Short mmCIF file of C-alpha atoms in Angstrom, two decimals:
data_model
loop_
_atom_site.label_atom_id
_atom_site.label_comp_id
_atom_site.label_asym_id
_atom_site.label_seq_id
_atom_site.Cartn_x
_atom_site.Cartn_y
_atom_site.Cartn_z
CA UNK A 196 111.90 89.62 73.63
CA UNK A 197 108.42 87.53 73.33
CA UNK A 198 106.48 90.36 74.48
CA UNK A 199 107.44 94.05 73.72
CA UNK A 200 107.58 96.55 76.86
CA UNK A 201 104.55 98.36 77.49
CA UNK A 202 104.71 101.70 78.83
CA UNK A 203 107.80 102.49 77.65
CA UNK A 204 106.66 105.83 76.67
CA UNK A 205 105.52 106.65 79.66
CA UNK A 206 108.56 105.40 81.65
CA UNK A 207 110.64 107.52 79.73
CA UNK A 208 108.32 110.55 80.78
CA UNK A 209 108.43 109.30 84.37
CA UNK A 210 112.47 109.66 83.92
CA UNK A 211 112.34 113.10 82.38
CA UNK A 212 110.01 114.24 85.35
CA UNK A 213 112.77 112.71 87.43
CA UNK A 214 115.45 114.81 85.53
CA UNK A 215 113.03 117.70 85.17
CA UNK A 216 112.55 118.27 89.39
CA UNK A 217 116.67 117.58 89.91
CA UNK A 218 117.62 120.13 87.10
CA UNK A 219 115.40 122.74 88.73
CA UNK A 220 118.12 122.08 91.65
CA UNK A 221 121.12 121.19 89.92
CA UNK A 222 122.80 123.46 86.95
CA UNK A 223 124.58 121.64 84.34
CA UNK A 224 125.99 118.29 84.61
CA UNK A 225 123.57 116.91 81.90
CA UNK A 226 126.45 113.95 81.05
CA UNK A 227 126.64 113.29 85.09
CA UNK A 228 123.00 112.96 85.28
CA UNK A 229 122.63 110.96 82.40
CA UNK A 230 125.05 108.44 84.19
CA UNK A 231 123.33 108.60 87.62
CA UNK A 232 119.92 107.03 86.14
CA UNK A 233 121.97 104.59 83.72
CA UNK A 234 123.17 102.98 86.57
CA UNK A 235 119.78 103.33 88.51
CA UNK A 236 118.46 101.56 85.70
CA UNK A 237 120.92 98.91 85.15
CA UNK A 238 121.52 98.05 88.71
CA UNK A 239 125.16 99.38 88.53
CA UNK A 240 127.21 101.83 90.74
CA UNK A 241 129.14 105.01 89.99
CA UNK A 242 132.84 106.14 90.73
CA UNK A 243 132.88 109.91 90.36
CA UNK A 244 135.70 111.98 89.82
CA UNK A 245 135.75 115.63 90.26
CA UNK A 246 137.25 118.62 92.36
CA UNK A 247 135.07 119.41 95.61
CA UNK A 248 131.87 122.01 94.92
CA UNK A 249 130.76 120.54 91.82
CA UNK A 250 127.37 119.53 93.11
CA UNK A 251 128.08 115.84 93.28
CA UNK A 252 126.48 115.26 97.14
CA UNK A 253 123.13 117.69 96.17
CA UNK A 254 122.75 115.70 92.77
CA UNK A 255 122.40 112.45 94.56
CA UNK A 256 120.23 113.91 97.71
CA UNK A 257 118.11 115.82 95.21
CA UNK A 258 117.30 112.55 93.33
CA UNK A 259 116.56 110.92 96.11
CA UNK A 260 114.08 113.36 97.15
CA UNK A 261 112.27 113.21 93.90
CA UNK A 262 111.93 109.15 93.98
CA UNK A 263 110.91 109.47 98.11
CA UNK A 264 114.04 107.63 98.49
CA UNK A 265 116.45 107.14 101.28
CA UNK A 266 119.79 108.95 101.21
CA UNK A 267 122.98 108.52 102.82
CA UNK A 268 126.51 110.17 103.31
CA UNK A 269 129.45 108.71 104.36
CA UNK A 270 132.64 111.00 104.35
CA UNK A 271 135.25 108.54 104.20
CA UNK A 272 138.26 109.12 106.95
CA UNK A 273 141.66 107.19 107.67
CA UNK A 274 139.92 106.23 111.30
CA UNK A 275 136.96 104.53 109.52
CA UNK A 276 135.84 101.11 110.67
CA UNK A 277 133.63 98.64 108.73
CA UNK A 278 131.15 98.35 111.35
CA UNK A 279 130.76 102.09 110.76
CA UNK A 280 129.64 101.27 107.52
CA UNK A 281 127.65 98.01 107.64
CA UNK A 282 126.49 98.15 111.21
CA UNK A 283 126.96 95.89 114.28
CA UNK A 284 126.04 94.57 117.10
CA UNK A 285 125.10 96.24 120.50
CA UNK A 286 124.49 95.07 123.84
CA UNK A 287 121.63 96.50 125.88
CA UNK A 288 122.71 96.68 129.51
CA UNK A 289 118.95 96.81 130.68
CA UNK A 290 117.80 93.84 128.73
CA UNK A 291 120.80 92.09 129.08
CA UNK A 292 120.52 91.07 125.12
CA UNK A 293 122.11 91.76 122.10
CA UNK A 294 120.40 94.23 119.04
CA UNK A 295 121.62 94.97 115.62
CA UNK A 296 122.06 98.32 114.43
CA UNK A 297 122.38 98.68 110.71
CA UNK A 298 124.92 100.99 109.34
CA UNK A 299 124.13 104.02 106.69
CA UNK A 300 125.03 101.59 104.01
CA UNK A 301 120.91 100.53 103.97
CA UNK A 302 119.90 103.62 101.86
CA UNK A 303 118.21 103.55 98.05
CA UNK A 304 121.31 105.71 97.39
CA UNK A 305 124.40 105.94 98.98
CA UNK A 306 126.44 108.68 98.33
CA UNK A 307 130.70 107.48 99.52
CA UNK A 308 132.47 110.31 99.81
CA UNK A 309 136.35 110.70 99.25
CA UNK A 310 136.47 106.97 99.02
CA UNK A 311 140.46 106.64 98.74
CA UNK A 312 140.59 108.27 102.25
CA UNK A 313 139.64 104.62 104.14
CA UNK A 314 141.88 102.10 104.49
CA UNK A 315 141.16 98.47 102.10
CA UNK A 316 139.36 97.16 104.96
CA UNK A 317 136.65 99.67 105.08
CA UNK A 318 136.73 99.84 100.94
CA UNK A 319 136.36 95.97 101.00
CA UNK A 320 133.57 96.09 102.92
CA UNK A 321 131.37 98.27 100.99
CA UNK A 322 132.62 96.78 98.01
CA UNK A 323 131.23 93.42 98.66
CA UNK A 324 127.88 95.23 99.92
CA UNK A 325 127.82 96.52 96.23
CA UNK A 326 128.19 93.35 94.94
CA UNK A 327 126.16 91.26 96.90
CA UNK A 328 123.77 93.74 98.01
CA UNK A 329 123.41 92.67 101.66
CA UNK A 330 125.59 92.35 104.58
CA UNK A 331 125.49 89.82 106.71
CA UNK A 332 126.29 90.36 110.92
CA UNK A 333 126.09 87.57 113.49
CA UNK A 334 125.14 85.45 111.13
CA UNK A 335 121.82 87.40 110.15
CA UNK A 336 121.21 88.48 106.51
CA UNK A 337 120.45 91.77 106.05
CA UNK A 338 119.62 93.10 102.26
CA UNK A 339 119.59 96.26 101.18
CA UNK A 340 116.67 98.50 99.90
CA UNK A 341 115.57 98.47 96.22
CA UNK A 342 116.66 100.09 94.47
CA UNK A 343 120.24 100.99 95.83
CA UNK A 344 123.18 102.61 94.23
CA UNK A 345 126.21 103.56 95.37
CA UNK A 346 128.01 106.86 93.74
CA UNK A 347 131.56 106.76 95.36
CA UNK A 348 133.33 110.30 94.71
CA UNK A 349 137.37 110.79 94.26
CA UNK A 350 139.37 113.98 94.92
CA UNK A 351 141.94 114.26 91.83
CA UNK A 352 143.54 117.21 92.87
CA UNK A 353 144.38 115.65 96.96
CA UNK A 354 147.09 112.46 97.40
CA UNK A 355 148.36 113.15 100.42
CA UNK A 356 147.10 110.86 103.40
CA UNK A 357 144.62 108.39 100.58
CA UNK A 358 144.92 104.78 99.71
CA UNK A 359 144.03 104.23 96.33
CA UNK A 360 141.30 101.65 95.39
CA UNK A 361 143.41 98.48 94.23
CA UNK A 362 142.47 97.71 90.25
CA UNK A 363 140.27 94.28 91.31
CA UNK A 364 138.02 96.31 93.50
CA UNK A 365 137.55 99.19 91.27
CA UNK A 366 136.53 97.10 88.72
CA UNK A 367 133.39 96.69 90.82
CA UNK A 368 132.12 99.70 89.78
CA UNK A 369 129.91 100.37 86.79
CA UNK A 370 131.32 103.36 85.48
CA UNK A 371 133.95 105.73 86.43
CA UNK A 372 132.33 109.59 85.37
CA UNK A 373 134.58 112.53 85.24
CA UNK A 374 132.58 115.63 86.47
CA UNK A 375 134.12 119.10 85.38
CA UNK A 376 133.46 122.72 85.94
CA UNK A 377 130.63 124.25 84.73
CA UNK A 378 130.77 126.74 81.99
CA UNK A 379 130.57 130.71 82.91
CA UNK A 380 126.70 131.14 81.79
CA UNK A 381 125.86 128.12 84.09
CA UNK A 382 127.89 129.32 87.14
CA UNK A 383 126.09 132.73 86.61
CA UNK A 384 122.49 130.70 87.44
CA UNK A 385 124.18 128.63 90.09
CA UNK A 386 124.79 131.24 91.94
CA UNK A 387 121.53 133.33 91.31
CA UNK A 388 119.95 129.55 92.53
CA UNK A 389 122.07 129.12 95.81
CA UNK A 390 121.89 132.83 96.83
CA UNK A 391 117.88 133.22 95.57
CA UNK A 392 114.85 131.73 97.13
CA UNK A 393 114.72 128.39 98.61
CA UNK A 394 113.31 125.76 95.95
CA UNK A 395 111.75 123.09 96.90
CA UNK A 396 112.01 119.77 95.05
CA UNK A 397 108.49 117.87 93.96
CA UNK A 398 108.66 113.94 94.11
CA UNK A 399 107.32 112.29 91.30
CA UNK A 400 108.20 108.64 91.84
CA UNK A 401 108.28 106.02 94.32
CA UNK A 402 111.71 103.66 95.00
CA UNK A 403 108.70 100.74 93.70
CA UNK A 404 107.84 102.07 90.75
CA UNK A 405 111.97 102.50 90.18
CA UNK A 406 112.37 98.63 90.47
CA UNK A 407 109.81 98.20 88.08
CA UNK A 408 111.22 100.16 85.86
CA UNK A 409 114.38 98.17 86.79
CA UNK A 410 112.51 94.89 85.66
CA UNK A 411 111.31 96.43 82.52
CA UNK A 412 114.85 97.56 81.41
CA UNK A 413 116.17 94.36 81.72
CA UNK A 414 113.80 93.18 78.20
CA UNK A 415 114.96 95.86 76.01
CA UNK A 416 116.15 94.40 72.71
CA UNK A 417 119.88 94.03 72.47
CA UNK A 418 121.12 93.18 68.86
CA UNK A 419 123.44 89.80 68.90
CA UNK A 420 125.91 92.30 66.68
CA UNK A 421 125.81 94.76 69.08
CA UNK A 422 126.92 92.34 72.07
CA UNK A 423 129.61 90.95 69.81
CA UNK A 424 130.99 94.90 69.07
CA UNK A 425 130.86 95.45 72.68
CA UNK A 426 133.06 92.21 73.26
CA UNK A 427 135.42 93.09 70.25
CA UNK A 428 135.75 96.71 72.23
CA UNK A 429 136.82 95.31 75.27
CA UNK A 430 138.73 92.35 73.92
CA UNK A 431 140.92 95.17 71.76
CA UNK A 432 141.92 96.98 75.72
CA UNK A 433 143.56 93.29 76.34
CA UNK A 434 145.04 92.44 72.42
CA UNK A 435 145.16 96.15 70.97
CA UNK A 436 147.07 94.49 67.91
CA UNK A 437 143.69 92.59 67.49
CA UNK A 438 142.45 95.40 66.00
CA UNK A 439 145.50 97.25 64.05
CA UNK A 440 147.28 99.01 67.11
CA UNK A 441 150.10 96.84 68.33
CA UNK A 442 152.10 100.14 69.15
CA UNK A 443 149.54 100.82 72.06
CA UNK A 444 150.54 97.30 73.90
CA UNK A 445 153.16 99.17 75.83
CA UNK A 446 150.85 101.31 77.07
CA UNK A 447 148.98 98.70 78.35
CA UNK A 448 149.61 96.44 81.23
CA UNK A 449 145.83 94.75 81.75
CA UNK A 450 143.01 95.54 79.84
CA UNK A 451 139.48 95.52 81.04
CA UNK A 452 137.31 92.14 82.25
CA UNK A 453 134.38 90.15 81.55
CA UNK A 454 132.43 92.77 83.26
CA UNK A 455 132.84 95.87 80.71
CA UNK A 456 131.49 93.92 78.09
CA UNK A 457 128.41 93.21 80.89
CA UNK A 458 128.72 96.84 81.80
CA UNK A 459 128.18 98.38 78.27
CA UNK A 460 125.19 95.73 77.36
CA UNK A 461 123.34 96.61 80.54
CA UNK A 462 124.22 100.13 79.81
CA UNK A 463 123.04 100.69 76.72
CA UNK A 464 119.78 98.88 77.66
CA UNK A 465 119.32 101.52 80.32
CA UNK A 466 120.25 104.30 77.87
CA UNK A 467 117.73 102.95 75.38
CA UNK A 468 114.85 102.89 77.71
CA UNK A 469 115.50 106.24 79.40
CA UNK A 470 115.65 107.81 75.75
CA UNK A 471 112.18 105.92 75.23
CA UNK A 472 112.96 102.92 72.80
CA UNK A 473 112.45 99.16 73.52
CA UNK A 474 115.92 98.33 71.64
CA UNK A 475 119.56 99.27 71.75
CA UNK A 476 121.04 100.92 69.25
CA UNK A 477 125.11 101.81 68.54
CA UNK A 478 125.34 104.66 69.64
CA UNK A 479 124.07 103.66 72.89
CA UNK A 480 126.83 101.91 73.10
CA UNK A 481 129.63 104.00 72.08
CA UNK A 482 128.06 106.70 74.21
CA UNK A 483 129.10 104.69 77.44
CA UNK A 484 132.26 103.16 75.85
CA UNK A 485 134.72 105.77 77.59
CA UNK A 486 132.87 105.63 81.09
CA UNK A 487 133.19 102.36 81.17
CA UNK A 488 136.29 101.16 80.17
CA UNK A 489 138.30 104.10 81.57
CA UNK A 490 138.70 102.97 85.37
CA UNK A 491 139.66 99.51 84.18
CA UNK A 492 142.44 100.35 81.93
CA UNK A 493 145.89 99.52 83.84
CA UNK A 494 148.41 101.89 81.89
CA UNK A 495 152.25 101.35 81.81
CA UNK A 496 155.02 103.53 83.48
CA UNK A 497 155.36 103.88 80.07
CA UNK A 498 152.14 105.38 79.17
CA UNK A 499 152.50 107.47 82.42
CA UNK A 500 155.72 108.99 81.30
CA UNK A 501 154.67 109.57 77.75
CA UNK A 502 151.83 111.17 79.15
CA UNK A 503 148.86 108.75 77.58
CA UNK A 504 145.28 108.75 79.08
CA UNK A 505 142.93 105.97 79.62
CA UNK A 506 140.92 107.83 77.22
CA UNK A 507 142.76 108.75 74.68
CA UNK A 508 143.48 105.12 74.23
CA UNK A 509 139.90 104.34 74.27
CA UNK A 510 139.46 107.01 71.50
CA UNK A 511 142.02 105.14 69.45
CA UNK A 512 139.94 101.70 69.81
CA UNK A 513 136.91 103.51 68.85
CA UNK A 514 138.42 104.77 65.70
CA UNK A 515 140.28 101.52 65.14
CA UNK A 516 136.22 99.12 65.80
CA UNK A 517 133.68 101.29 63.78
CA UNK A 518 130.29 100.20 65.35
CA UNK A 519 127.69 98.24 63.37
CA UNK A 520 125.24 100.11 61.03
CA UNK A 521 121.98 101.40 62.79
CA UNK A 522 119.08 98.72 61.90
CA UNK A 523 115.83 100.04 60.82
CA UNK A 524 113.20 99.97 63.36
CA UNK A 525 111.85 97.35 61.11
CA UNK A 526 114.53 95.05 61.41
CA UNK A 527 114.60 95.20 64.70
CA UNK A 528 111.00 94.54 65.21
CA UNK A 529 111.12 91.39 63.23
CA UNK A 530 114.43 90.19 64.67
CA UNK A 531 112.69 90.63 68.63
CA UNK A 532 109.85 88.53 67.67
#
């Protein structure tokens, strides 16, 4: 980092004005909305897991609002065709040629609804606009906006009639964020909110000034001790005996790829800058350890029948790697130059 990030400040006060409209919306779901601009930040997507009513499709509309974004829905269904997603091409009768019409996937954020209701075809195909971030039909390139994230939601509590996402494509996603019910006090404003007067939401930010911020995220400081903790993390999901807990290899069948030890440096530079620092610390780290490792861990039968979670195992790992000591801002300072 040759030259330190200017603004910073003030692009952490642009994301708390951001937070600030949504949470005038949305009750609760601090954690969730944490995650949303982590990913916004650090160019990733979102798999969210959570009963239905837990203001998952309002979070993502609302914040789209507030950044005069586009937003889309899809509502994922067994009869669901790729071209319903992407778009295609159609033949005008009148001028005898062919137009393309681009599908609902060309939206700053796209909101995937009940994902593991579509067949792998349609999942493929929205997976590979994720990861290449345009779609290609006839032979024409087509990218999507800037900035675009995708927030695909899962039903835990529904089986019947889904096909679930296979582990390679899941892995595709960011981080996997498990949304729960809010407590009693917070349901109490909810519904004073829904049932009150209308609010309307303010937009303080433009999807340009969101790619900058994009740009600038990218030059936080990461610590080289930091990226080699966040490689020992996910090399222990692989080799848990690598770090003292041979007993958990049963319970694991394959541990996590390249791309959580990616995930968690990007991710922590996006946590960083949206708590208003120009450097990474551990905890920034640690803080997204469970959310991203926990869709990539591929448990046993064994694990399943002794009734072992992806994140208790992650909690072990945690315990087992204590994170680096926090360097002085000093340090830091002299180690960016």
């Amino acid at each position: 980092m040759n030259q330190p990030i200017m603004g910073a400040v003030d692009s952490a006060n642009l994301m708390e004005r951001l937070l600030y409209e949504v949470k005038r919306i949305v009750v609760g779901q601090d954690h969730f909305l944490e995650r949303v601009l982590v990913a916004i930040l650090a160019r990733g997507h979102l798999l969210v897991e959570g009963v239905p009513g837990l203001a998952k499709t309002l979070t993502v509309s609302t914040l789209a609002k507030t950044m005069r974004g586009s937003f889309k829905r899809i509502q994922f269904t067994p009869d669901l065709l790729p071209a319903d997603l992407v778009g295609t091409r159609m033949y005008n009768q009148r001028t005898g040629e062919f137009s393309t019409v681009l599908g609902p996937v060309f939206a700053n954020l796209l909101l995937a609804d009940e994902i593991n209701r579509a067949p792998a075809k349609v999942q493929s195909a929205l997976l590979e606009v994720m990861q290449e971030r345009q779609v290609t039909i006839a032979g024409e390139t087509h990218p999507v906006p800037t900035p675009f994230l995708v927030m695909a939601t899962q039903n835990p509590i529904e089986t019947e009639g889904t096909y679930p996402l296979p582990e390679a494509q899941i892995d595709r996603f960011m981080m996997k964020v498990l949304v729960g019910y809010p407590s009693d006090e917070e349901e109490v404003v909810i519904v004073n909110r829904v049932t009150g007067p209308r609010i309307d939401v303010n937009p303080v930010a433009l999807p340009e000034q969101l790619a900058l911020l994009q740009e600038e995220c990218r030059r936080v400081y990461v610590d080289p001790q930091l990226i080699q903790y966040a490689v020992r993390v996910v090399g222990a999901t692989r080799a848990p005996a690598s770090c003292g807990l041979a007993d958990m290899q049963r319970y694991v069948t394959y541990g996590a790829s390249p791309r959580a030890s990616i995930a968690l440096i990007e991710g922590a530079r996006a946590l960083a800058y949206l708590r208003g620092r120009d450097y990474a610390l551990p905890e920034d780290v640690v803080d997204l350890v469970p959310d991203v490792l926990r869709h990539r861990l591929v448990l046993s039968y064994e694990a399943l029948s002794d009734g072992a979670t992806a994140d208790q195992l992650i909690g072990r790992i945690l315990q087992a790697l204590p994170a680096p000591e926090r360097p002085l801002e000093s340090h830091v300072r002299v180690a960016a130059g």
